[in-house]
Amino acid sequence: MLAKVEELVQEVEGFNSSNLDEIEAFRIKMLGKKGAITALLAEFRNVPVEQKKEFGKGINQLKKLAIEKVNQLKEQAEDEASNNKGLDLSMPAEEFELGARHPLSVVRNEIISIFNRIGYSVSEGPEIEDDWHNFTALNFPKEHPARDMQDTFFIEPEIALRTHTSSVQVRIMESQKPPIRTISPGRVFRNEAISARAHCIFHQVEGLYIDKDVSFADLKQTLLYFAKEMFGEKTKIRLRPSYFPFTEPSAEVDVSCQLCNGKGCNVCKYTGFLEIMGCGMVDPNVLENCGIDSSVYSGFAFGMGIERIAMLKYQINDLRHFFENDLRFLKQFKTAY
Ligand code: PHE
């Protein structure tokens, strides 16, 4: 009888499996109603009295051993099964993919940060503007052909979607006293055919600086600083005479081409320069329209398209990419800004 107990102890110790069905079969074989250990317990009354104590102890140990073994193997097998379902809590976490800012936001934030560093504040205004703020105060007389430069979406005869953020600068000049140093980023609207180079909605940053003795030299240095910060230390700028109703004199600003370093290539059409913005000295009429004494104060203004700057900086050849929200395009702009 004791030999039988010993034999079963060996069997329990030797058993190993990671299969839950096999483990259950083993449990039934040993501990089930008709199991070997159960059968042995039933023999207890036939054991001679002097062996009863030793036999009882042996069989209790065997039963405990069998139960522990089955539980331990079951636990292991269940752990393994759950690992296969990806529930291993010790596994390293899956990588969390961060979103990307839209390239226009990246560039807008960069422009703002460049001008913040030289003391410009940020001002905003309404996208639906009246004729006064978008045109008349800016020295566009009624019926003046200069209004045709800005293909306007009218809502009512005197109300339109703003065609530039110069309208915000009028609001600032009307409500603040010089010195004024501010930039106005924002969305603007023009009734243009959509192409690789133009869209009916685009974004601008316009700047305004008004104080005593502000000169064209100040304007030029400010723009040179901006161009170097934006496109790199070696960047050169070039000013060409131009016309805007609200500035006199007016100029277009070009930067040296990043691709060929000004030597001439097909991007800059072999001129070595790319146009980035308009600028000029604020016309005294505009200052007077906004209640600023033009015999005391002077100022400069400039305005650029964010799309254009982004296209030059990232060598994007079609403006429509900015509005299509194609993730393959957007994902390329993961950045700190
Ligand atoms: N408002 C002009 C435009 O939208 C840009 C500009 C701003 C030009 C300030 C000169 C001075 O085209």
mmCIF file of C-alpha atoms and ligand atoms in Angstrom:
data_model
loop_
_atom_site.group_PDB
_atom_site.id
_atom_site.type_symbol
_atom_site.label_atom_id
_atom_site.label_comp_id
_atom_site.label_asym_id
_atom_site.label_seq_id
_atom_site.Cartn_x
_atom_site.Cartn_y
_atom_site.Cartn_z
ATOM 1 C CA MET A 1 0.000 0.000 0.000
ATOM 2 C CA LEU A 2 2.755 2.449 0.962
ATOM 3 C CA ALA A 3 4.596 1.480 -2.190
ATOM 4 C CA LYS A 4 1.533 2.480 -4.177
ATOM 5 C CA VAL A 5 1.560 5.927 -2.497
ATOM 6 C CA GLU A 6 5.252 6.281 -3.344
ATOM 7 C CA GLU A 7 4.570 5.290 -6.947
ATOM 8 C CA LEU A 8 1.822 7.939 -7.300
ATOM 9 C CA VAL A 9 4.078 10.609 -5.730
ATOM 10 C CA GLN A 10 6.634 9.861 -8.450
ATOM 11 C CA GLU A 11 3.966 10.058 -11.118
ATOM 12 C CA VAL A 12 2.661 13.426 -9.856
ATOM 13 C CA GLU A 13 6.178 14.853 -9.591
ATOM 14 C CA GLY A 14 7.074 13.639 -13.051
ATOM 15 C CA PHE A 15 3.958 15.000 -14.757
ATOM 16 C CA ASN A 16 4.345 18.079 -16.920
ATOM 17 C CA SER A 17 2.158 19.700 -19.536
ATOM 18 C CA SER A 18 1.196 23.116 -20.774
ATOM 19 C CA ASN A 19 -2.005 21.898 -22.353
ATOM 20 C CA LEU A 20 -5.084 22.713 -20.286
ATOM 21 C CA ASP A 21 -7.002 19.626 -21.527
ATOM 22 C CA GLU A 22 -4.124 17.335 -20.622
ATOM 23 C CA ILE A 23 -3.827 18.894 -17.186
ATOM 24 C CA GLU A 24 -7.562 18.454 -16.589
ATOM 25 C CA ALA A 25 -7.349 14.824 -17.722
ATOM 26 C CA PHE A 26 -4.503 14.294 -15.239
ATOM 27 C CA ARG A 27 -6.528 15.903 -12.454
ATOM 28 C CA ILE A 28 -9.425 13.558 -13.146
ATOM 29 C CA LYS A 29 -7.063 10.602 -13.326
ATOM 30 C CA MET A 30 -5.645 11.403 -9.882
ATOM 31 C CA LEU A 31 -8.259 13.353 -7.946
ATOM 32 C CA GLY A 32 -11.496 12.638 -9.771
ATOM 33 C CA LYS A 33 -14.242 10.471 -8.230
ATOM 34 C CA LYS A 34 -12.710 7.425 -9.833
ATOM 35 C CA GLY A 35 -9.176 8.730 -9.628
ATOM 36 C CA ALA A 36 -6.144 6.852 -8.294
ATOM 37 C CA ILE A 37 -5.805 8.936 -5.126
ATOM 38 C CA THR A 38 -9.538 8.704 -4.413
ATOM 39 C CA ALA A 39 -9.340 4.943 -4.857
ATOM 40 C CA LEU A 40 -6.372 4.759 -2.498
ATOM 41 C CA LEU A 41 -8.286 6.727 0.147
ATOM 42 C CA ALA A 42 -11.052 4.171 -0.075
ATOM 43 C CA GLU A 43 -8.446 1.474 0.800
ATOM 44 C CA PHE A 44 -7.724 3.231 4.085
ATOM 45 C CA ARG A 45 -10.023 1.015 6.107
ATOM 46 C CA ASN A 46 -8.155 -2.086 4.883
ATOM 47 C CA VAL A 47 -4.800 -0.819 6.074
ATOM 48 C CA PRO A 48 -3.497 -2.586 9.159
ATOM 49 C CA VAL A 49 -3.871 -0.431 12.271
ATOM 50 C CA GLU A 50 -0.141 -0.037 12.882
ATOM 51 C CA GLN A 51 0.337 1.348 9.320
ATOM 52 C CA LYS A 52 -2.702 3.617 9.404
ATOM 53 C CA LYS A 53 -0.806 6.636 10.732
ATOM 54 C CA GLU A 54 2.028 6.466 8.196
ATOM 55 C CA PHE A 55 -0.361 5.684 5.338
ATOM 56 C CA GLY A 56 -2.683 8.536 6.285
ATOM 57 C CA LYS A 57 0.207 11.001 6.391
ATOM 58 C CA GLY A 58 1.578 9.741 3.047
ATOM 59 C CA ILE A 59 -1.735 9.914 1.259
ATOM 60 C CA ASN A 60 -2.490 13.419 2.581
ATOM 61 C CA GLN A 61 0.875 14.638 1.304
ATOM 62 C CA LEU A 62 0.225 12.969 -2.037
ATOM 63 C CA LYS A 63 -3.168 14.647 -2.357
ATOM 64 C CA LYS A 64 -1.731 18.044 -1.464
ATOM 65 C CA LEU A 65 1.101 17.548 -3.938
ATOM 66 C CA ALA A 66 -1.299 16.566 -6.723
ATOM 67 C CA ILE A 67 -3.587 19.572 -6.095
ATOM 68 C CA GLU A 68 -0.620 21.972 -6.019
ATOM 69 C CA LYS A 69 0.837 20.483 -9.170
ATOM 70 C CA VAL A 70 -2.424 20.730 -11.115
ATOM 71 C CA ASN A 71 -3.019 24.321 -9.973
ATOM 72 C CA GLN A 72 0.495 25.375 -10.791
ATOM 73 C CA LEU A 73 0.424 23.841 -14.275
ATOM 74 C CA LYS A 74 -3.016 25.351 -14.972
ATOM 75 C CA GLU A 75 -1.833 28.800 -13.958
ATOM 76 C CA GLN A 76 1.217 28.536 -16.187
ATOM 77 C CA ALA A 77 -0.833 27.328 -19.129
ATOM 78 C CA GLU A 78 -3.373 30.142 -18.676
ATOM 79 C CA ASP A 79 -0.600 32.736 -18.494
ATOM 80 C CA GLU A 80 0.876 31.455 -21.708
ATOM 81 C CA ALA A 81 -2.508 31.431 -23.415
ATOM 82 C CA SER A 82 -3.153 35.044 -22.424
ATOM 83 C CA ASN A 83 0.317 36.097 -23.620
ATOM 84 C CA ASN A 84 -0.578 34.818 -27.014
ATOM 85 C CA LYS A 85 -3.566 37.143 -26.982
ATOM 86 C CA GLY A 86 -1.190 40.113 -26.459
ATOM 87 C CA LEU A 87 -1.991 40.527 -22.766
ATOM 88 C CA ASP A 88 1.551 40.304 -21.485
ATOM 89 C CA LEU A 89 1.629 43.178 -19.021
ATOM 90 C CA SER A 90 5.411 43.228 -19.007
ATOM 91 C CA MET A 91 5.573 43.901 -22.730
ATOM 92 C CA PRO A 92 6.954 47.337 -23.783
ATOM 93 C CA ALA A 93 4.178 49.772 -24.706
ATOM 94 C CA GLU A 94 3.242 50.273 -28.319
ATOM 95 C CA GLU A 95 4.713 53.421 -29.822
ATOM 96 C CA PHE A 96 2.301 56.354 -29.667
ATOM 97 C CA GLU A 97 2.218 58.293 -32.898
ATOM 98 C CA LEU A 98 2.135 62.059 -32.432
ATOM 99 C CA GLY A 99 0.174 64.189 -34.865
ATOM 100 C CA ALA A 100 1.814 66.874 -36.958
ATOM 101 C CA ARG A 101 0.959 70.533 -37.204
ATOM 102 C CA HIS A 102 -0.238 71.771 -40.555
ATOM 103 C CA PRO A 103 2.701 73.270 -42.497
ATOM 104 C CA LEU A 104 0.888 76.617 -42.714
ATOM 105 C CA SER A 105 0.641 76.704 -38.910
ATOM 106 C CA VAL A 106 4.300 75.735 -38.620
ATOM 107 C CA VAL A 107 5.355 78.591 -40.900
ATOM 108 C CA ARG A 108 2.903 81.092 -39.369
ATOM 109 C CA ASN A 109 4.225 80.297 -35.877
ATOM 110 C CA GLU A 110 7.772 80.678 -37.093
ATOM 111 C CA ILE A 111 7.044 84.076 -38.666
ATOM 112 C CA ILE A 112 5.329 85.217 -35.454
ATOM 113 C CA SER A 113 8.261 84.047 -33.361
ATOM 114 C CA ILE A 114 10.786 85.870 -35.598
ATOM 115 C CA PHE A 115 8.881 89.167 -35.232
ATOM 116 C CA ASN A 116 8.151 88.621 -31.540
ATOM 117 C CA ARG A 117 11.885 88.628 -30.951
ATOM 118 C CA ILE A 118 12.136 92.221 -32.213
ATOM 119 C CA GLY A 119 9.155 93.480 -30.267
ATOM 120 C CA TYR A 120 6.166 92.974 -32.577
ATOM 121 C CA SER A 121 2.831 92.072 -31.015
ATOM 122 C CA VAL A 122 0.208 89.937 -32.778
ATOM 123 C CA SER A 123 -3.157 91.428 -33.685
ATOM 124 C CA GLU A 124 -6.227 89.889 -35.252
ATOM 125 C CA GLY A 125 -9.406 91.185 -36.806
ATOM 126 C CA PRO A 126 -12.608 90.062 -38.523
ATOM 127 C CA GLU A 127 -12.598 88.055 -41.766
ATOM 128 C CA ILE A 128 -15.771 89.807 -42.911
ATOM 129 C CA GLU A 129 -14.813 93.450 -43.369
ATOM 130 C CA ASP A 130 -16.460 96.682 -44.352
ATOM 131 C CA ASP A 131 -15.352 98.746 -47.297
ATOM 132 C CA TRP A 132 -13.689 101.355 -45.059
ATOM 133 C CA HIS A 133 -11.236 98.973 -43.346
ATOM 134 C CA ASN A 134 -10.419 96.868 -46.389
ATOM 135 C CA PHE A 135 -10.248 99.666 -48.960
ATOM 136 C CA THR A 136 -11.172 103.284 -48.317
ATOM 137 C CA ALA A 137 -9.006 103.920 -45.233
ATOM 138 C CA LEU A 138 -6.137 102.300 -47.110
ATOM 139 C CA ASN A 139 -6.292 104.967 -49.794
ATOM 140 C CA PHE A 140 -8.287 103.001 -52.351
ATOM 141 C CA PRO A 141 -10.789 105.661 -53.465
ATOM 142 C CA LYS A 142 -14.170 104.369 -54.654
ATOM 143 C CA GLU A 143 -14.027 103.283 -58.296
ATOM 144 C CA HIS A 144 -10.213 103.427 -58.235
ATOM 145 C CA PRO A 145 -8.698 100.804 -60.560
ATOM 146 C CA ALA A 146 -6.363 99.637 -57.774
ATOM 147 C CA ARG A 147 -9.382 97.831 -56.285
ATOM 148 C CA ASP A 148 -9.206 95.486 -59.257
ATOM 149 C CA MET A 149 -5.832 94.197 -57.987
ATOM 150 C CA GLN A 150 -7.811 92.427 -55.271
ATOM 151 C CA ASP A 151 -10.567 90.314 -56.793
ATOM 152 C CA THR A 152 -13.068 90.728 -54.020
ATOM 153 C CA PHE A 153 -15.881 88.480 -52.772
ATOM 154 C CA PHE A 154 -18.660 90.899 -51.855
ATOM 155 C CA ILE A 155 -21.371 89.906 -49.391
ATOM 156 C CA GLU A 156 -23.209 93.234 -49.633
ATOM 157 C CA PRO A 157 -22.208 96.353 -51.587
ATOM 158 C CA GLU A 158 -20.193 97.677 -48.611
ATOM 159 C CA ILE A 159 -19.287 94.358 -46.938
ATOM 160 C CA ALA A 160 -16.742 91.850 -48.241
ATOM 161 C CA LEU A 161 -14.473 88.992 -47.214
ATOM 162 C CA ARG A 162 -11.212 90.763 -46.436
ATOM 163 C CA THR A 163 -8.731 90.584 -49.300
ATOM 164 C CA HIS A 164 -5.717 91.268 -47.051
ATOM 165 C CA THR A 165 -4.993 91.669 -43.357
ATOM 166 C CA SER A 166 -4.063 95.326 -43.900
ATOM 167 C CA SER A 167 -7.633 95.830 -42.660
ATOM 168 C CA VAL A 168 -6.499 94.720 -39.198
ATOM 169 C CA GLN A 169 -3.773 97.357 -39.278
ATOM 170 C CA VAL A 170 -6.355 100.065 -39.953
ATOM 171 C CA ARG A 171 -8.250 98.887 -36.881
ATOM 172 C CA ILE A 172 -5.052 98.975 -34.794
ATOM 173 C CA MET A 173 -4.113 102.476 -35.997
ATOM 174 C CA GLU A 174 -7.638 103.707 -35.227
ATOM 175 C CA SER A 175 -7.606 102.338 -31.696
ATOM 176 C CA GLN A 176 -3.984 102.651 -30.542
ATOM 177 C CA LYS A 177 -1.506 105.472 -30.239
ATOM 178 C CA PRO A 178 2.012 105.175 -31.738
ATOM 179 C CA PRO A 179 4.501 103.672 -31.236
ATOM 180 C CA ILE A 180 2.812 100.718 -32.916
ATOM 181 C CA ARG A 181 4.693 97.558 -33.767
ATOM 182 C CA THR A 182 2.449 94.696 -34.703
ATOM 183 C CA ILE A 183 1.913 91.847 -37.156
ATOM 184 C CA SER A 184 -1.456 90.513 -38.245
ATOM 185 C CA PRO A 185 -1.595 86.903 -39.361
ATOM 186 C CA GLY A 186 -4.855 85.653 -40.833
ATOM 187 C CA ARG A 187 -6.947 84.137 -43.563
ATOM 188 C CA VAL A 188 -7.795 86.230 -46.609
ATOM 189 C CA PHE A 189 -10.033 85.706 -49.620
ATOM 190 C CA ARG A 190 -9.772 86.574 -53.300
ATOM 191 C CA ASN A 191 -11.912 85.586 -56.208
ATOM 192 C CA GLU A 192 -9.175 83.840 -58.169
ATOM 193 C CA ALA A 193 -9.150 80.678 -60.239
ATOM 194 C CA ILE A 194 -7.598 77.834 -58.223
ATOM 195 C CA SER A 195 -4.255 76.676 -59.633
ATOM 196 C CA ALA A 196 -0.821 75.498 -58.502
ATOM 197 C CA ARG A 197 0.044 79.112 -57.706
ATOM 198 C CA ALA A 198 -3.220 80.684 -56.540
ATOM 199 C CA HIS A 199 -6.209 79.868 -54.351
ATOM 200 C CA CYS A 200 -9.343 81.748 -53.391
ATOM 201 C CA ILE A 201 -8.448 81.333 -49.702
ATOM 202 C CA PHE A 202 -4.933 81.902 -48.469
ATOM 203 C CA HIS A 203 -3.056 83.196 -45.444
ATOM 204 C CA GLN A 204 -1.062 86.352 -44.856
ATOM 205 C CA VAL A 205 1.099 87.968 -42.258
ATOM 206 C CA GLU A 206 1.217 91.730 -42.567
ATOM 207 C CA GLY A 207 3.409 93.945 -40.418
ATOM 208 C CA LEU A 208 3.158 97.569 -39.314
ATOM 209 C CA TYR A 209 5.610 99.829 -37.523
ATOM 210 C CA ILE A 210 4.711 103.432 -36.695
ATOM 211 C CA ASP A 211 6.744 105.842 -34.603
ATOM 212 C CA LYS A 212 8.639 109.105 -34.900
ATOM 213 C CA ASP A 213 11.451 109.044 -37.493
ATOM 214 C CA VAL A 214 10.794 105.584 -38.938
ATOM 215 C CA SER A 215 12.681 105.400 -42.225
ATOM 216 C CA PHE A 216 12.943 103.193 -45.275
ATOM 217 C CA ALA A 217 16.336 102.005 -43.942
ATOM 218 C CA ASP A 218 14.541 100.631 -40.841
ATOM 219 C CA LEU A 219 12.166 98.754 -43.139
ATOM 220 C CA LYS A 220 15.009 97.282 -45.152
ATOM 221 C CA GLN A 221 16.945 96.101 -42.092
ATOM 222 C CA THR A 222 13.817 94.592 -40.550
ATOM 223 C CA LEU A 223 13.135 92.628 -43.726
ATOM 224 C CA LEU A 224 16.764 91.528 -44.028
ATOM 225 C CA TYR A 225 16.641 90.267 -40.427
ATOM 226 C CA PHE A 226 13.414 88.397 -41.206
ATOM 227 C CA ALA A 227 14.799 86.826 -44.398
ATOM 228 C CA LYS A 228 17.950 85.597 -42.641
ATOM 229 C CA GLU A 229 16.002 84.148 -39.712
ATOM 230 C CA MET A 230 13.535 82.453 -42.035
ATOM 231 C CA PHE A 231 15.767 81.198 -44.844
ATOM 232 C CA GLY A 232 19.295 81.184 -43.384
ATOM 233 C CA GLU A 233 22.186 83.483 -42.539
ATOM 234 C CA LYS A 234 23.473 83.715 -46.138
ATOM 235 C CA THR A 235 20.168 84.963 -47.537
ATOM 236 C CA LYS A 236 20.235 88.263 -49.428
ATOM 237 C CA ILE A 237 17.271 90.504 -50.164
ATOM 238 C CA ARG A 238 16.503 92.745 -53.121
ATOM 239 C CA LEU A 239 13.871 95.499 -53.305
ATOM 240 C CA ARG A 240 12.164 96.428 -56.558
ATOM 241 C CA PRO A 241 9.955 99.521 -56.955
ATOM 242 C CA SER A 242 6.249 98.668 -57.000
ATOM 243 C CA TYR A 243 2.855 100.164 -56.331
ATOM 244 C CA PHE A 244 0.319 99.810 -53.510
ATOM 245 C CA PRO A 245 -2.267 102.514 -52.804
ATOM 246 C CA PHE A 246 -1.480 102.502 -49.057
ATOM 247 C CA THR A 247 2.319 102.825 -49.213
ATOM 248 C CA GLU A 248 4.599 105.414 -50.809
ATOM 249 C CA PRO A 249 7.218 104.500 -51.881
ATOM 250 C CA SER A 250 6.318 100.846 -52.361
ATOM 251 C CA ALA A 251 8.491 97.852 -53.189
ATOM 252 C CA GLU A 252 8.431 94.135 -53.844
ATOM 253 C CA VAL A 253 10.898 92.127 -51.768
ATOM 254 C CA ASP A 254 12.866 89.249 -53.272
ATOM 255 C CA VAL A 255 15.113 86.781 -51.418
ATOM 256 C CA SER A 256 18.099 85.021 -52.963
ATOM 257 C CA CYS A 257 17.096 81.591 -54.277
ATOM 258 C CA GLN A 258 17.816 78.837 -51.731
ATOM 259 C CA LEU A 259 18.237 76.161 -54.365
ATOM 260 C CA CYS A 260 21.003 77.732 -56.436
ATOM 261 C CA ASN A 261 22.307 80.262 -53.874
ATOM 262 C CA GLY A 262 21.481 83.081 -56.252
ATOM 263 C CA LYS A 263 23.329 81.595 -59.229
ATOM 264 C CA GLY A 264 20.161 80.980 -61.258
ATOM 265 C CA CYS A 265 18.077 77.812 -61.694
ATOM 266 C CA ASN A 266 14.667 76.833 -63.025
ATOM 267 C CA VAL A 267 12.941 77.524 -59.654
ATOM 268 C CA CYS A 268 14.015 81.185 -59.688
ATOM 269 C CA LYS A 269 13.688 81.261 -63.486
ATOM 270 C CA TYR A 270 17.433 81.992 -63.751
ATOM 271 C CA THR A 271 17.123 85.329 -61.917
ATOM 272 C CA GLY A 272 18.714 84.105 -58.655
ATOM 273 C CA PHE A 273 15.849 85.718 -56.686
ATOM 274 C CA LEU A 274 12.316 84.808 -55.564
ATOM 275 C CA GLU A 275 9.590 87.289 -54.673
ATOM 276 C CA ILE A 276 8.294 86.954 -51.091
ATOM 277 C CA MET A 277 6.342 90.083 -50.165
ATOM 278 C CA GLY A 278 5.216 93.650 -50.742
ATOM 279 C CA CYS A 279 6.222 96.572 -48.548
ATOM 280 C CA GLY A 280 6.530 100.334 -48.329
ATOM 281 C CA MET A 281 6.295 103.469 -46.203
ATOM 282 C CA VAL A 282 2.747 103.981 -44.955
ATOM 283 C CA ASP A 283 1.131 106.672 -47.113
ATOM 284 C CA PRO A 284 0.499 109.853 -45.044
ATOM 285 C CA ASN A 285 -3.133 109.751 -46.236
ATOM 286 C CA VAL A 286 -3.580 106.381 -44.496
ATOM 287 C CA LEU A 287 -2.155 107.721 -41.241
ATOM 288 C CA GLU A 288 -4.497 110.720 -41.398
ATOM 289 C CA ASN A 289 -7.490 108.452 -42.238
ATOM 290 C CA CYS A 290 -6.759 106.584 -39.024
ATOM 291 C CA GLY A 291 -6.310 109.678 -36.860
ATOM 292 C CA ILE A 292 -2.487 109.658 -36.694
ATOM 293 C CA ASP A 293 -0.682 112.947 -37.264
ATOM 294 C CA SER A 294 1.484 112.376 -40.351
ATOM 295 C CA SER A 295 3.603 115.447 -39.620
ATOM 296 C CA VAL A 296 4.802 113.757 -36.400
ATOM 297 C CA TYR A 297 4.733 110.080 -37.227
ATOM 298 C CA SER A 298 5.867 107.900 -40.079
ATOM 299 C CA GLY A 299 5.858 104.164 -40.521
ATOM 300 C CA PHE A 300 6.359 101.177 -42.723
ATOM 301 C CA ALA A 301 4.223 98.183 -43.615
ATOM 302 C CA PHE A 302 4.834 94.850 -45.285
ATOM 303 C CA GLY A 303 2.720 91.872 -46.218
ATOM 304 C CA MET A 304 3.499 88.314 -47.214
ATOM 305 C CA GLY A 305 1.599 85.150 -48.135
ATOM 306 C CA ILE A 306 2.242 82.271 -45.709
ATOM 307 C CA GLU A 307 1.660 79.723 -48.493
ATOM 308 C CA ARG A 308 4.340 81.345 -50.603
ATOM 309 C CA ILE A 309 6.895 81.360 -47.774
ATOM 310 C CA ALA A 310 6.069 77.708 -46.963
ATOM 311 C CA MET A 311 6.423 76.723 -50.627
ATOM 312 C CA LEU A 312 9.857 78.329 -50.822
ATOM 313 C CA LYS A 313 11.034 76.970 -47.486
ATOM 314 C CA TYR A 314 9.924 73.395 -48.107
ATOM 315 C CA GLN A 315 10.144 73.404 -51.907
ATOM 316 C CA ILE A 316 6.475 72.606 -52.392
ATOM 317 C CA ASN A 317 5.496 73.088 -56.013
ATOM 318 C CA ASP A 318 1.702 73.144 -55.795
ATOM 319 C CA LEU A 319 -0.263 75.414 -53.474
ATOM 320 C CA ARG A 320 -3.278 73.082 -53.561
ATOM 321 C CA HIS A 321 -1.410 70.576 -51.331
ATOM 322 C CA PHE A 322 -2.083 72.885 -48.378
ATOM 323 C CA PHE A 323 -5.828 72.509 -48.676
ATOM 324 C CA GLU A 324 -6.231 68.823 -49.508
ATOM 325 C CA ASN A 325 -5.299 67.374 -46.102
ATOM 326 C CA ASP A 326 -3.552 64.389 -47.625
ATOM 327 C CA LEU A 327 -1.862 62.661 -44.654
ATOM 328 C CA ARG A 328 1.112 61.617 -46.792
ATOM 329 C CA PHE A 329 1.801 65.342 -47.270
ATOM 330 C CA LEU A 330 0.923 66.517 -43.747
ATOM 331 C CA LYS A 331 2.973 63.838 -41.964
ATOM 332 C CA GLN A 332 6.168 65.329 -43.348
ATOM 333 C CA PHE A 333 5.884 68.354 -41.076
ATOM 334 C CA LYS A 334 6.517 66.906 -37.615
ATOM 335 C CA THR A 335 8.256 69.715 -35.809
ATOM 336 C CA ALA A 336 8.579 71.490 -32.495
ATOM 337 C CA TYR A 337 6.451 74.466 -33.478
HETATM 338 N N1 PHE B 1 -1.685 94.228 -48.567
HETATM 339 C C1 PHE B 1 -0.809 93.875 -49.657
HETATM 340 C C2 PHE B 1 -1.384 92.670 -50.377
HETATM 341 O O1 PHE B 1 -2.202 91.977 -49.833
HETATM 342 C C3 PHE B 1 0.578 93.532 -49.184
HETATM 343 C C4 PHE B 1 1.280 94.733 -48.606
HETATM 344 C C5 PHE B 1 1.185 95.023 -47.277
HETATM 345 C C6 PHE B 1 2.042 95.548 -49.410
HETATM 346 C C7 PHE B 1 1.816 96.110 -46.747
HETATM 347 C C8 PHE B 1 2.698 96.634 -48.908
HETATM 348 C C9 PHE B 1 2.587 96.915 -47.592
HETATM 349 O O2 PHE B 1 -1.031 92.410 -51.499
#
